[in-house]
PDB file of C-alpha atoms in Angstrom:
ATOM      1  CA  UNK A   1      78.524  60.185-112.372  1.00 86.00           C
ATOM      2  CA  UNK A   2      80.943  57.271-111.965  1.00 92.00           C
ATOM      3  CA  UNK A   3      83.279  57.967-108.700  1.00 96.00           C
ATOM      4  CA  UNK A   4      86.644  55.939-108.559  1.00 96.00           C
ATOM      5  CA  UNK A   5      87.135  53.344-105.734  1.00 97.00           C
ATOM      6  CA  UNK A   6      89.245  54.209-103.488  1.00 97.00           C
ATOM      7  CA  UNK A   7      89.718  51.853-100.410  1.00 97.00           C
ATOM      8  CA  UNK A   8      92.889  52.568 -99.513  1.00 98.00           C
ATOM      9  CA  UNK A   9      92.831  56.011 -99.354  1.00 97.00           C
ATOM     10  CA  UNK A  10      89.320  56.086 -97.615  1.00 98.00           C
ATOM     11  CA  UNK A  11      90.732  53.294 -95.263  1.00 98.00           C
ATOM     12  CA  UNK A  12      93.707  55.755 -94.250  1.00 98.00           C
ATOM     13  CA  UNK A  13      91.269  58.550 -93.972  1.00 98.00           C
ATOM     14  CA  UNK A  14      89.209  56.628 -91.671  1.00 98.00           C
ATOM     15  CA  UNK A  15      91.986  55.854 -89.383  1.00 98.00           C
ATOM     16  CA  UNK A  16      92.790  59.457 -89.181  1.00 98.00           C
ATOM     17  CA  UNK A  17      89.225  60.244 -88.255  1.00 98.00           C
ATOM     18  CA  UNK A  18      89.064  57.603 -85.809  1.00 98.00           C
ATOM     19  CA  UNK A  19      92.327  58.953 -84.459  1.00 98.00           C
ATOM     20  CA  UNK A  20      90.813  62.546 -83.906  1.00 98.00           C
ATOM     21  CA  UNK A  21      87.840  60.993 -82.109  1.00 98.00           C
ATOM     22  CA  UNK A  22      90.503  59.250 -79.646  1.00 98.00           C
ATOM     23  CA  UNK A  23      91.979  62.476 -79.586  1.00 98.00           C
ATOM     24  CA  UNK A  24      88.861  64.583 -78.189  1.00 98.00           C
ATOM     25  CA  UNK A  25      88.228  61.850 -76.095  1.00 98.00           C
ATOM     26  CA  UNK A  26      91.623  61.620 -74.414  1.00 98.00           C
ATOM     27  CA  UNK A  27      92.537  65.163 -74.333  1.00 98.00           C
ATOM     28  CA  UNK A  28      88.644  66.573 -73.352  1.00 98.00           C
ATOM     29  CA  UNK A  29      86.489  63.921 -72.542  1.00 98.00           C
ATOM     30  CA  UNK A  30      84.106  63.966 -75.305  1.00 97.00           C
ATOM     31  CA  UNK A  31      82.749  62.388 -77.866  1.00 97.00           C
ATOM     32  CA  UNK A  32      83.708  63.749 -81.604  1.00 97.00           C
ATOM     33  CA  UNK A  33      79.900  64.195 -82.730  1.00 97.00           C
ATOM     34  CA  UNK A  34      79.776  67.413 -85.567  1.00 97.00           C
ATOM     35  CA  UNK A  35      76.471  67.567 -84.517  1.00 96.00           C
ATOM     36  CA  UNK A  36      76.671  68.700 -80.889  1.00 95.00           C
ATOM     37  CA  UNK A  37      80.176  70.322 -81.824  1.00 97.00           C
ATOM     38  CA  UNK A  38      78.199  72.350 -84.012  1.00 97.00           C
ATOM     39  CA  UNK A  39      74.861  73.078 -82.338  1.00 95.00           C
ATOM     40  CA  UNK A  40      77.137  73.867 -79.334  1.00 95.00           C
ATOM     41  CA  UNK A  41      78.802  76.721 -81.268  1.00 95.00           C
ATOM     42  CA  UNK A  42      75.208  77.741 -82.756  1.00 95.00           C
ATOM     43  CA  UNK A  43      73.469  77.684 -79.310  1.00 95.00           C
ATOM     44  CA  UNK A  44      76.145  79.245 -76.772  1.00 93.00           C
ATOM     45  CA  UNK A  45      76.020  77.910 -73.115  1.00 92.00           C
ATOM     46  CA  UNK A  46      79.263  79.364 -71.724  1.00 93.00           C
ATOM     47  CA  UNK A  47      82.111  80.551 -72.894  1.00 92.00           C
ATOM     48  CA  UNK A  48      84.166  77.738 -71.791  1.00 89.00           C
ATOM     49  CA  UNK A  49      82.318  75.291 -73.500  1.00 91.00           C
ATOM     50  CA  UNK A  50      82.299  77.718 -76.679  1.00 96.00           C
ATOM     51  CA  UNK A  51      86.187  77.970 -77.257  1.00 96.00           C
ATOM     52  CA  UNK A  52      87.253  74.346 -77.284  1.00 97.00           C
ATOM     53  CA  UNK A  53      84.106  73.616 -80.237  1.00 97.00           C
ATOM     54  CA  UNK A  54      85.410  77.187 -82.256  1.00 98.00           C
ATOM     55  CA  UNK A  55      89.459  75.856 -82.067  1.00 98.00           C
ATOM     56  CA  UNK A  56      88.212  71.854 -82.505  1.00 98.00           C
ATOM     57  CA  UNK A  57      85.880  73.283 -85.470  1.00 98.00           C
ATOM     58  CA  UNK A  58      88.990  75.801 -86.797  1.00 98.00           C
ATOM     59  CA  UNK A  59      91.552  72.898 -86.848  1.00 98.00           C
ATOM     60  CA  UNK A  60      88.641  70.581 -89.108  1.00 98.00           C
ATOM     61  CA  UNK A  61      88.631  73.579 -91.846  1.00 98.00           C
ATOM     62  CA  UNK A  62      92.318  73.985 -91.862  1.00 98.00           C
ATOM     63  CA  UNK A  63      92.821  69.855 -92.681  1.00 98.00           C
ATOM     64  CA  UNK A  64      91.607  71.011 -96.901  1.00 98.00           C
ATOM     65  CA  UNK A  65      94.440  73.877 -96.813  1.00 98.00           C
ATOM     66  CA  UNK A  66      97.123  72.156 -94.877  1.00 98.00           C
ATOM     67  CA  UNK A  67      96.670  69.194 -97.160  1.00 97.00           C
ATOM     68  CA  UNK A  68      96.948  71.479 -99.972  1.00 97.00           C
ATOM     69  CA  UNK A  69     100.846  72.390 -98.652  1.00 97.00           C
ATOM     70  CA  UNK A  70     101.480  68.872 -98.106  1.00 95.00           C
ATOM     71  CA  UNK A  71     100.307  66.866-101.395  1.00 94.00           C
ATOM     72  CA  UNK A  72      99.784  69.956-103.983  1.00 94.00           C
ATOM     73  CA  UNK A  73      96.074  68.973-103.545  1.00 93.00           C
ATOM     74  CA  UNK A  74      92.912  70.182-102.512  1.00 95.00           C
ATOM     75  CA  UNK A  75      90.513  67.545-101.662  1.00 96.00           C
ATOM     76  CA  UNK A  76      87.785  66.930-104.395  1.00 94.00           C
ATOM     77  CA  UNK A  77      84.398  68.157-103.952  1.00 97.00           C
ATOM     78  CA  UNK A  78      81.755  67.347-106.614  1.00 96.00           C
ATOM     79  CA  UNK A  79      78.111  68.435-105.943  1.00 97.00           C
ATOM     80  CA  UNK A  80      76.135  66.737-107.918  1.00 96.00           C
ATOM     81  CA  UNK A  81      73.114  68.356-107.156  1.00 96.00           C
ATOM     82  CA  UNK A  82      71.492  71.358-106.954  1.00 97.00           C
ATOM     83  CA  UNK A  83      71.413  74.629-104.522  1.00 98.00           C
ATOM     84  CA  UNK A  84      67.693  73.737-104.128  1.00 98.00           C
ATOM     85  CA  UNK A  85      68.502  70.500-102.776  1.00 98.00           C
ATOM     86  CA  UNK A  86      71.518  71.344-100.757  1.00 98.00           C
ATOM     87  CA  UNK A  87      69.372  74.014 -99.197  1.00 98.00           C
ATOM     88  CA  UNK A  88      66.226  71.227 -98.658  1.00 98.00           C
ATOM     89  CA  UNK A  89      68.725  68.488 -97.811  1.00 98.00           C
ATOM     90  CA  UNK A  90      70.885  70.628 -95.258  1.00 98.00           C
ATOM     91  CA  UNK A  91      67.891  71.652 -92.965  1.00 98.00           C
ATOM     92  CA  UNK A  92      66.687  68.217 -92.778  1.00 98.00           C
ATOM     93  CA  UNK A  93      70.039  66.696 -91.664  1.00 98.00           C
ATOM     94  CA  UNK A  94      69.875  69.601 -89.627  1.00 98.00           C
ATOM     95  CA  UNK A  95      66.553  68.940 -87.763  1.00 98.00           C
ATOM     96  CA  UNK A  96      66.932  65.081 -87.984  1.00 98.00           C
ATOM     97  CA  UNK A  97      70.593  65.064 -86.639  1.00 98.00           C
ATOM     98  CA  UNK A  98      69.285  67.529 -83.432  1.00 97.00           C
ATOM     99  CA  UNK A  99      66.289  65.417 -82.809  1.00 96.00           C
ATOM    100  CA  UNK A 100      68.309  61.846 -83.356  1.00 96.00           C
ATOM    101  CA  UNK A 101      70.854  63.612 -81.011  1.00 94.00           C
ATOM    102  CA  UNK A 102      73.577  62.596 -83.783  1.00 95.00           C
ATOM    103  CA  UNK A 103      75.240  61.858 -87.055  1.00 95.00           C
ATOM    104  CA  UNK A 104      77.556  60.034 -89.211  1.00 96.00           C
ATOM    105  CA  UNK A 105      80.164  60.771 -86.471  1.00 96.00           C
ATOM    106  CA  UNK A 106      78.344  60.887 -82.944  1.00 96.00           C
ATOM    107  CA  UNK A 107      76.546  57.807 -83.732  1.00 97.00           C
ATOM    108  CA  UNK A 108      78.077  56.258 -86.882  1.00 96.00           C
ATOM    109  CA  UNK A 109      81.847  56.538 -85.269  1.00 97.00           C
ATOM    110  CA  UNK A 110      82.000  57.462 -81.827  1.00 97.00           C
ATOM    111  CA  UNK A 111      79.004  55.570 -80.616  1.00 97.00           C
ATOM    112  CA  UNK A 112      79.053  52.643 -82.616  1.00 97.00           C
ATOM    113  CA  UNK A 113      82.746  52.021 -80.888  1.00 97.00           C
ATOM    114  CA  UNK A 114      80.761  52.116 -77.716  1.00 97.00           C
ATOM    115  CA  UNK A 115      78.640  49.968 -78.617  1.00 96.00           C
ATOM    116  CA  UNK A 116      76.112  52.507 -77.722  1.00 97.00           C
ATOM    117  CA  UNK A 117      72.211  50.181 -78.165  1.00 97.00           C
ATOM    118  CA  UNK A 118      71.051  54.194 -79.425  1.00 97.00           C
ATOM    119  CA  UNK A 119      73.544  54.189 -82.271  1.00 98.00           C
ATOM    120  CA  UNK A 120      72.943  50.707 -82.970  1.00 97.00           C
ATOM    121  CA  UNK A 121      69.215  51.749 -83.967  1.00 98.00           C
ATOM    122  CA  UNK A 122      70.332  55.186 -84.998  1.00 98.00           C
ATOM    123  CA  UNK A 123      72.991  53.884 -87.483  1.00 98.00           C
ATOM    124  CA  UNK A 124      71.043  51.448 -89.675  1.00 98.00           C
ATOM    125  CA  UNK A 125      68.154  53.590 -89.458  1.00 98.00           C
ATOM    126  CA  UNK A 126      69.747  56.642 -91.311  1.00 98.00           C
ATOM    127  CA  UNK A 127      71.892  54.398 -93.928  1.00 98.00           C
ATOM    128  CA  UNK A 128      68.364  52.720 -94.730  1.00 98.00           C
ATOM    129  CA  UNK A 129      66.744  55.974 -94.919  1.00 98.00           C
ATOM    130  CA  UNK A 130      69.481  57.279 -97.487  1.00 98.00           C
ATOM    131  CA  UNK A 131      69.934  54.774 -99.424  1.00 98.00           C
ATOM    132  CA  UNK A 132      65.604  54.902 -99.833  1.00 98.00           C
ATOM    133  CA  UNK A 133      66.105  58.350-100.584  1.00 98.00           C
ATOM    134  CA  UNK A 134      69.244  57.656-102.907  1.00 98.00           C
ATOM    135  CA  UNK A 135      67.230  54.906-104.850  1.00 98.00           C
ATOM    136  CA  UNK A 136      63.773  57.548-104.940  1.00 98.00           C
ATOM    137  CA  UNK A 137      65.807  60.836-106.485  1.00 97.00           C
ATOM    138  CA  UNK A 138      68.025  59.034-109.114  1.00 97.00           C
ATOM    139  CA  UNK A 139      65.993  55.894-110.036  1.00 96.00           C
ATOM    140  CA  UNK A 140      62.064  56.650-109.684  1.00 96.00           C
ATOM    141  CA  UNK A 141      62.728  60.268-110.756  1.00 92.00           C
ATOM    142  CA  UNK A 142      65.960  60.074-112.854  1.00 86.00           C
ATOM    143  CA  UNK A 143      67.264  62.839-111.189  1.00 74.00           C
TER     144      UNK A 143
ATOM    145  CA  UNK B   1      97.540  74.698 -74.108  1.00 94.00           C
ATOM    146  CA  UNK B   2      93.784  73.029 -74.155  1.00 96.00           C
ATOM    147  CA  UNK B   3      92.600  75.315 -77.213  1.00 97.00           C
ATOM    148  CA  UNK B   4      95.745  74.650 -79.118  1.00 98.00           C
ATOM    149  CA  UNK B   5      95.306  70.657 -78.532  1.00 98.00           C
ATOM    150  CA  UNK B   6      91.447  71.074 -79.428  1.00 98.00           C
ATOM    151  CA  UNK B   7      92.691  72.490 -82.499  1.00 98.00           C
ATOM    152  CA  UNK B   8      95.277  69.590 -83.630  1.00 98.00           C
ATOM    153  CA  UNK B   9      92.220  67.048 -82.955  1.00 98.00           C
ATOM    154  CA  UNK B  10      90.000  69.192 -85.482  1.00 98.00           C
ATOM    155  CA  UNK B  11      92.862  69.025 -87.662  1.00 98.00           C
ATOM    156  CA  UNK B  12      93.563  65.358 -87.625  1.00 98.00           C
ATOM    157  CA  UNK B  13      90.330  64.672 -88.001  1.00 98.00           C
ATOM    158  CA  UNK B  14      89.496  66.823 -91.208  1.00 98.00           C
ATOM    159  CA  UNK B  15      92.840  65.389 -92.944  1.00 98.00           C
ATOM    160  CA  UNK B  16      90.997  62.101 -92.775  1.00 98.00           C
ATOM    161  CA  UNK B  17      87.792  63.178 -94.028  1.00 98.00           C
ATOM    162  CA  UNK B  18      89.757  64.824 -96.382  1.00 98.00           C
ATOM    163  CA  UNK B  19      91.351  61.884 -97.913  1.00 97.00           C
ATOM    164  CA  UNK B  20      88.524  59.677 -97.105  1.00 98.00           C
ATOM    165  CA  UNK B  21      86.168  60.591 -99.495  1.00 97.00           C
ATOM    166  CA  UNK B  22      83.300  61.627 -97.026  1.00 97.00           C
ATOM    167  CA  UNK B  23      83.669  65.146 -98.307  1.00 97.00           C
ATOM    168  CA  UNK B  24      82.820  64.440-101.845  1.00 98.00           C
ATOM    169  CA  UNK B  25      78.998  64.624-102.052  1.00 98.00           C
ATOM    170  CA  UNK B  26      79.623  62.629-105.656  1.00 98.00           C
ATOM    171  CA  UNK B  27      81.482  59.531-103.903  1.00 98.00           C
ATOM    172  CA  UNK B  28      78.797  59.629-100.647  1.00 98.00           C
ATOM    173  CA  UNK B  29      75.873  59.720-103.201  1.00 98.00           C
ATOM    174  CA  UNK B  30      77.142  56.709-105.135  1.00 98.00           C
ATOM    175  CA  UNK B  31      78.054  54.967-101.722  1.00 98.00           C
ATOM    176  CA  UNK B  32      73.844  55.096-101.122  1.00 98.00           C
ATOM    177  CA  UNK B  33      73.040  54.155-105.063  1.00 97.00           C
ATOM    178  CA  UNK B  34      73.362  50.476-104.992  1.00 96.00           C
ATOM    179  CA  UNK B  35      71.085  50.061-107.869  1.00 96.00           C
ATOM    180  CA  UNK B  36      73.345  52.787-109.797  1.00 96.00           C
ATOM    181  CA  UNK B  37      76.869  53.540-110.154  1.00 96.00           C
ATOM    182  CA  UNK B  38      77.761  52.161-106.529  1.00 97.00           C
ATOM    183  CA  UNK B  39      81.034  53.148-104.842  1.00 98.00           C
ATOM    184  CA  UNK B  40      81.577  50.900-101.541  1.00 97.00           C
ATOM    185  CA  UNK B  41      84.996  52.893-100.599  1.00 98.00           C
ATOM    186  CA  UNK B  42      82.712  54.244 -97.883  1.00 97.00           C
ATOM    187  CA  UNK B  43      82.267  51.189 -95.976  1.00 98.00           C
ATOM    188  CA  UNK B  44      86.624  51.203 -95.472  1.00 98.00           C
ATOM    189  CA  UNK B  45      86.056  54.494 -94.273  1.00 98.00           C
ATOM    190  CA  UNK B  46      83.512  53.457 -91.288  1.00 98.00           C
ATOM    191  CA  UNK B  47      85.953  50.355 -90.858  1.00 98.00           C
ATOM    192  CA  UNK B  48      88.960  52.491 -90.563  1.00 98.00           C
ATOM    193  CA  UNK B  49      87.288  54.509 -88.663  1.00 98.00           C
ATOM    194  CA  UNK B  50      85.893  52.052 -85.957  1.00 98.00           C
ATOM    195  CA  UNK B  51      88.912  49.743 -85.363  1.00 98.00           C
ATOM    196  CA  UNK B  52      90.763  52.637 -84.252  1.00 98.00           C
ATOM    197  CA  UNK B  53      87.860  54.013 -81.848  1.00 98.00           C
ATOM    198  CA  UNK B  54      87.283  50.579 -80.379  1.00 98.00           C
ATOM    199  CA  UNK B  55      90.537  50.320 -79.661  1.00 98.00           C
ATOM    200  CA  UNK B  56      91.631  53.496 -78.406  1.00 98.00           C
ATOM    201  CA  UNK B  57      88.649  55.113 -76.670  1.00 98.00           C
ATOM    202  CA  UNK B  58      88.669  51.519 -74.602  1.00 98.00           C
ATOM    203  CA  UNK B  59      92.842  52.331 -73.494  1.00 98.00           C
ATOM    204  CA  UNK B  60      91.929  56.155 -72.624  1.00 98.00           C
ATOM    205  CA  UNK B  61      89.113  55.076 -70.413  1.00 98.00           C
ATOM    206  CA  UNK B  62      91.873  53.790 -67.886  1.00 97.00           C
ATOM    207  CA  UNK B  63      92.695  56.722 -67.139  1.00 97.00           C
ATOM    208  CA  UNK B  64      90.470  58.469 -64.219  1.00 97.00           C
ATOM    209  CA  UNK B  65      90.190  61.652 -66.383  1.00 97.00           C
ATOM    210  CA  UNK B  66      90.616  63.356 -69.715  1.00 98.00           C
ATOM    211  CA  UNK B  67      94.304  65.624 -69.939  1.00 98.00           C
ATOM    212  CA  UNK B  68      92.315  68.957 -69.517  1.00 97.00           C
ATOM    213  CA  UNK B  69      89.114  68.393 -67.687  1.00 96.00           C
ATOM    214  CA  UNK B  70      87.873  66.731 -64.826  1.00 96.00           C
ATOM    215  CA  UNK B  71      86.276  63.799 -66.306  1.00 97.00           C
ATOM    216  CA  UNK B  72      85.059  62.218 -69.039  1.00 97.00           C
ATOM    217  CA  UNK B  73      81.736  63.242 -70.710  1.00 96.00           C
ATOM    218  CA  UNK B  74      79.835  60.290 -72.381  1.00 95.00           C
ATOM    219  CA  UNK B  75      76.725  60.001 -73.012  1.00 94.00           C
ATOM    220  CA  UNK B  76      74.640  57.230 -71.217  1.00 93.00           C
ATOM    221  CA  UNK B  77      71.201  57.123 -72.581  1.00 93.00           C
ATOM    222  CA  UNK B  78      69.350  53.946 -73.804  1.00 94.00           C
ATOM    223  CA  UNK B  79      65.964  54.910 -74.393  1.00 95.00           C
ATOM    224  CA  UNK B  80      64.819  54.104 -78.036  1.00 96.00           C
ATOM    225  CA  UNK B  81      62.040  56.524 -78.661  1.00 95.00           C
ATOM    226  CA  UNK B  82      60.307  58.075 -81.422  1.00 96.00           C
ATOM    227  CA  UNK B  83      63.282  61.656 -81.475  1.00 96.00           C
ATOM    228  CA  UNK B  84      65.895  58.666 -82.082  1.00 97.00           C
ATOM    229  CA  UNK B  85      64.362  56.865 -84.626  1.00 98.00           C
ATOM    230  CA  UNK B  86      62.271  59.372 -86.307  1.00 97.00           C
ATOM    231  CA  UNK B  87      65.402  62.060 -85.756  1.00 98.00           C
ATOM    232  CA  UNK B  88      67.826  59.472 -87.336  1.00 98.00           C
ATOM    233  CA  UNK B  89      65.602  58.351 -90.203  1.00 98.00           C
ATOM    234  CA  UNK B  90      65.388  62.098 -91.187  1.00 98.00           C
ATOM    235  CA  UNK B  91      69.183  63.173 -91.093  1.00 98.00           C
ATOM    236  CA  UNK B  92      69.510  59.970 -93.228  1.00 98.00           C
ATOM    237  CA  UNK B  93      66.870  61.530 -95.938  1.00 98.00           C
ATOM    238  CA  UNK B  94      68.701  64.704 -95.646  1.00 98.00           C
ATOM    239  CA  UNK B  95      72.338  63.122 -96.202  1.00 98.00           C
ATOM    240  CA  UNK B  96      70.580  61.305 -99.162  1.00 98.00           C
ATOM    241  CA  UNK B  97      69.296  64.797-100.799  1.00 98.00           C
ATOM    242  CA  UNK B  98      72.705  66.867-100.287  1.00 98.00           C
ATOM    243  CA  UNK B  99      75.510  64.341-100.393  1.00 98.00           C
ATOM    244  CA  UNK B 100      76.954  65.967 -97.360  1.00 98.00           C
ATOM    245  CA  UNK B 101      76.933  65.338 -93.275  1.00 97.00           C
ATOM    246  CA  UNK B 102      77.638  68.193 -90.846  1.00 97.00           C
ATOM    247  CA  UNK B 103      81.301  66.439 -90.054  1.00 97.00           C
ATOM    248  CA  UNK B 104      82.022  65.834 -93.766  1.00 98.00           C
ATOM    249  CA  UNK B 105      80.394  69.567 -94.064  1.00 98.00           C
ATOM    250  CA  UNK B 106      82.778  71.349 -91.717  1.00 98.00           C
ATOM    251  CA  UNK B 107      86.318  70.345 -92.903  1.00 98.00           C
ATOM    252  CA  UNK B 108      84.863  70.705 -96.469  1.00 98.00           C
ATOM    253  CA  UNK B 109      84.308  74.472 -95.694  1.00 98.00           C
ATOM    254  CA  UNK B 110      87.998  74.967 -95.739  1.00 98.00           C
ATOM    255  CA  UNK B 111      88.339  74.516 -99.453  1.00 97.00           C
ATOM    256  CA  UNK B 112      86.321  77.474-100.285  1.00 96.00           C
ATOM    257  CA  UNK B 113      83.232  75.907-102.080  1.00 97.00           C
ATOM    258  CA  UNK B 114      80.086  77.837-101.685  1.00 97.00           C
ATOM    259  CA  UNK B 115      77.917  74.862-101.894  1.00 98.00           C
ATOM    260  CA  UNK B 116      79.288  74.207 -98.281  1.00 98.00           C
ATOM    261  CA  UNK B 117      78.886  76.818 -96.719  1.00 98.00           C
ATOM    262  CA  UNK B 118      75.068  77.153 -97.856  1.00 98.00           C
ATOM    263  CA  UNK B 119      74.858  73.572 -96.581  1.00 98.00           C
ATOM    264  CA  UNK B 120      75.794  74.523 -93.208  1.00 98.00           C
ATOM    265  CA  UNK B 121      73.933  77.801 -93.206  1.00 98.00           C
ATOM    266  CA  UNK B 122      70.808  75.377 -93.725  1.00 98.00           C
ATOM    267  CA  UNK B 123      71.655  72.845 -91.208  1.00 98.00           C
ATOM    268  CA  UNK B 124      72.006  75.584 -88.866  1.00 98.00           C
ATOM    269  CA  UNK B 125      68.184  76.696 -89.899  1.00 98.00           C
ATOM    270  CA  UNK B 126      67.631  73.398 -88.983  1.00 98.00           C
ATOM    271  CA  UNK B 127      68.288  73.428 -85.574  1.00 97.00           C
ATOM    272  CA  UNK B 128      66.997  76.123 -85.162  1.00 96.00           C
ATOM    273  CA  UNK B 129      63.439  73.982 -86.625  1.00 97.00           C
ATOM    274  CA  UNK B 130      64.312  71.531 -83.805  1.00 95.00           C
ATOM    275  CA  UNK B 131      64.092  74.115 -81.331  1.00 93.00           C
ATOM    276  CA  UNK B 132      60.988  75.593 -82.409  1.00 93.00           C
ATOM    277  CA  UNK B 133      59.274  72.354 -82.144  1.00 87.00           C
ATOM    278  CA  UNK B 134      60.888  71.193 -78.737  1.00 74.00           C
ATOM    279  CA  UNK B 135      58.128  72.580 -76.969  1.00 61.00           C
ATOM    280  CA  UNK B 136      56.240  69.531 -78.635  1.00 56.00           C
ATOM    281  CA  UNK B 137      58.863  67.196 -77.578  1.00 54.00           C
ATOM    282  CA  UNK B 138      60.941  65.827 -74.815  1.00 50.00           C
ATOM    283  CA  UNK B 139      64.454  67.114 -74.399  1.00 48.00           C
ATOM    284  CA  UNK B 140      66.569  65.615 -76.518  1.00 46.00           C
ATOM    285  CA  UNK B 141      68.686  62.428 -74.961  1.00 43.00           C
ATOM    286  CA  UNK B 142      71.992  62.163 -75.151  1.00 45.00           C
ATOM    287  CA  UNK B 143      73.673  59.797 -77.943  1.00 47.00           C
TER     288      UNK B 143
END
């Protein structure tokens, strides 16, 4: 399906996300990677280092609601593809992401700012790798 | 006072993959299928996204420490090995099945879809995968 282009919205978006990844970093020294926000939460070390990831990961599922109250709007979500693959898809970027040590935020946003040399591999190494995988589902298989 | 903050961050941060796009597996899809109905309004959200964590993360680091801990947690690997690259070209394969990344994933939770929270539930499965096979591997390195 066709999906509308959008650069000025996604351009304000990603200020905002840069914005909360200054945030993190100013306020609790970290960098704003899902991945370890979320295996941290999964895989408890302390308590301390529990609560900041549960409020941090409670203030990210608020943004669709409080949006809501602000613009009438609930941010779109169309899933074009099936539980099967969600299920398939999600425990890969799950193993991948723990074994890469990061995703589209640790190393796409956070590290590529840093000019981190492991997000510079990581980085074009997972866009190639989707965009293969992109390319193999909808035009080899017409999925 | 440091929960409360770590819950504004989360917040700011979903708003803008809220309005970014990133949370609409249909628009991240399209963003991989150059060949096919291509959306680039992606690439605005990584630029967005980057100017302001260039920028920023480069004037917090003057200060000698984060507002609520003792100092600042970055990571400081450099080794390119085989987790990176192999865990990287994975969580790209996975991103290019389900449409969705774990800090897309989590904001996207808050409208209510059950597509995301059986994402989740699977990426959670697979780190769980990743820690089954760490016996096999070294510790994962930090971003």
């Amino acid at each position: 399906m066709e999906t509308a282009f959008t650069p000025f919205t996604s351009f304000g978006g990603g200020l905002a996300i840069g914005l909360g990844a200054v945030l993190l970093m100013l306020g609790l020294g970290r960098i704003f990677g899902a991945t370890g926000i979320m295996s941290g939460a999964v895989f408890i070390t302390s308590r301390a280092e529990l609560s900041w990831r549960l409020a941090l990961i409670a203030g990210m599922v608020l943004a669709p609601v409080t949006l809501f109250f602000v613009t009438g709007q609930m941010p779109v979500v169309n899933v074009p593809v099936s539980p099967v693959m969600i299920v398939i898809g999600g425990v890969i970027v799950g193993l991948g992401a723990s074994l890469g040590s990061g995703c589209t935020s640790g190393h796409g946003v956070c590290g590529l700012s840093r000019l981190s040399v492991r997000s510079l591999v990581a980085v074009p190494t997972f866009m190639v790798t989707a965009a293969i995988t992109v390319f193999i589902i909808r035009h080899v298989f017409g999925a | 006072m440091k929960l409360f903050y770590a819950l504004i961050t989360g917040l700011v941060f979903g708003i803008g993959i809220s309005l970014s796009g990133m949370m609409d597996p249909a628009k991240v899809l399209n963003f991989f299928d150059l060949a096919g109905t291509w959306d680039p309004s992606l690439a605005f959200v990584m630029g967005g996204a980057l100017i302001v964590t260039f920028v920023g993360y480069r004037l917090v680091w003057r200060r000698d420490a984060p507002l609520f801990e003792a100092r600042f947690q970055i990571p400081t690997g450099t080794a390119i090995d085989k987790n990176l690259v192999g865990g990287s070209a994975l969580f790209g394969i996975g991103w290019g099945i389900a449409g969705f990344c774990p800090g897309a994933a989590i904001p996207a939770l808050g409208t209510g879809r059950w597509e995301v929270a059986l994402f989740l539930i699977a990426v959670t499965a697979g780190f769980y995968l990743r820690r089954l096979l760490a016996p096999m591997q070294t510790a994962g390195a930090a971003t």
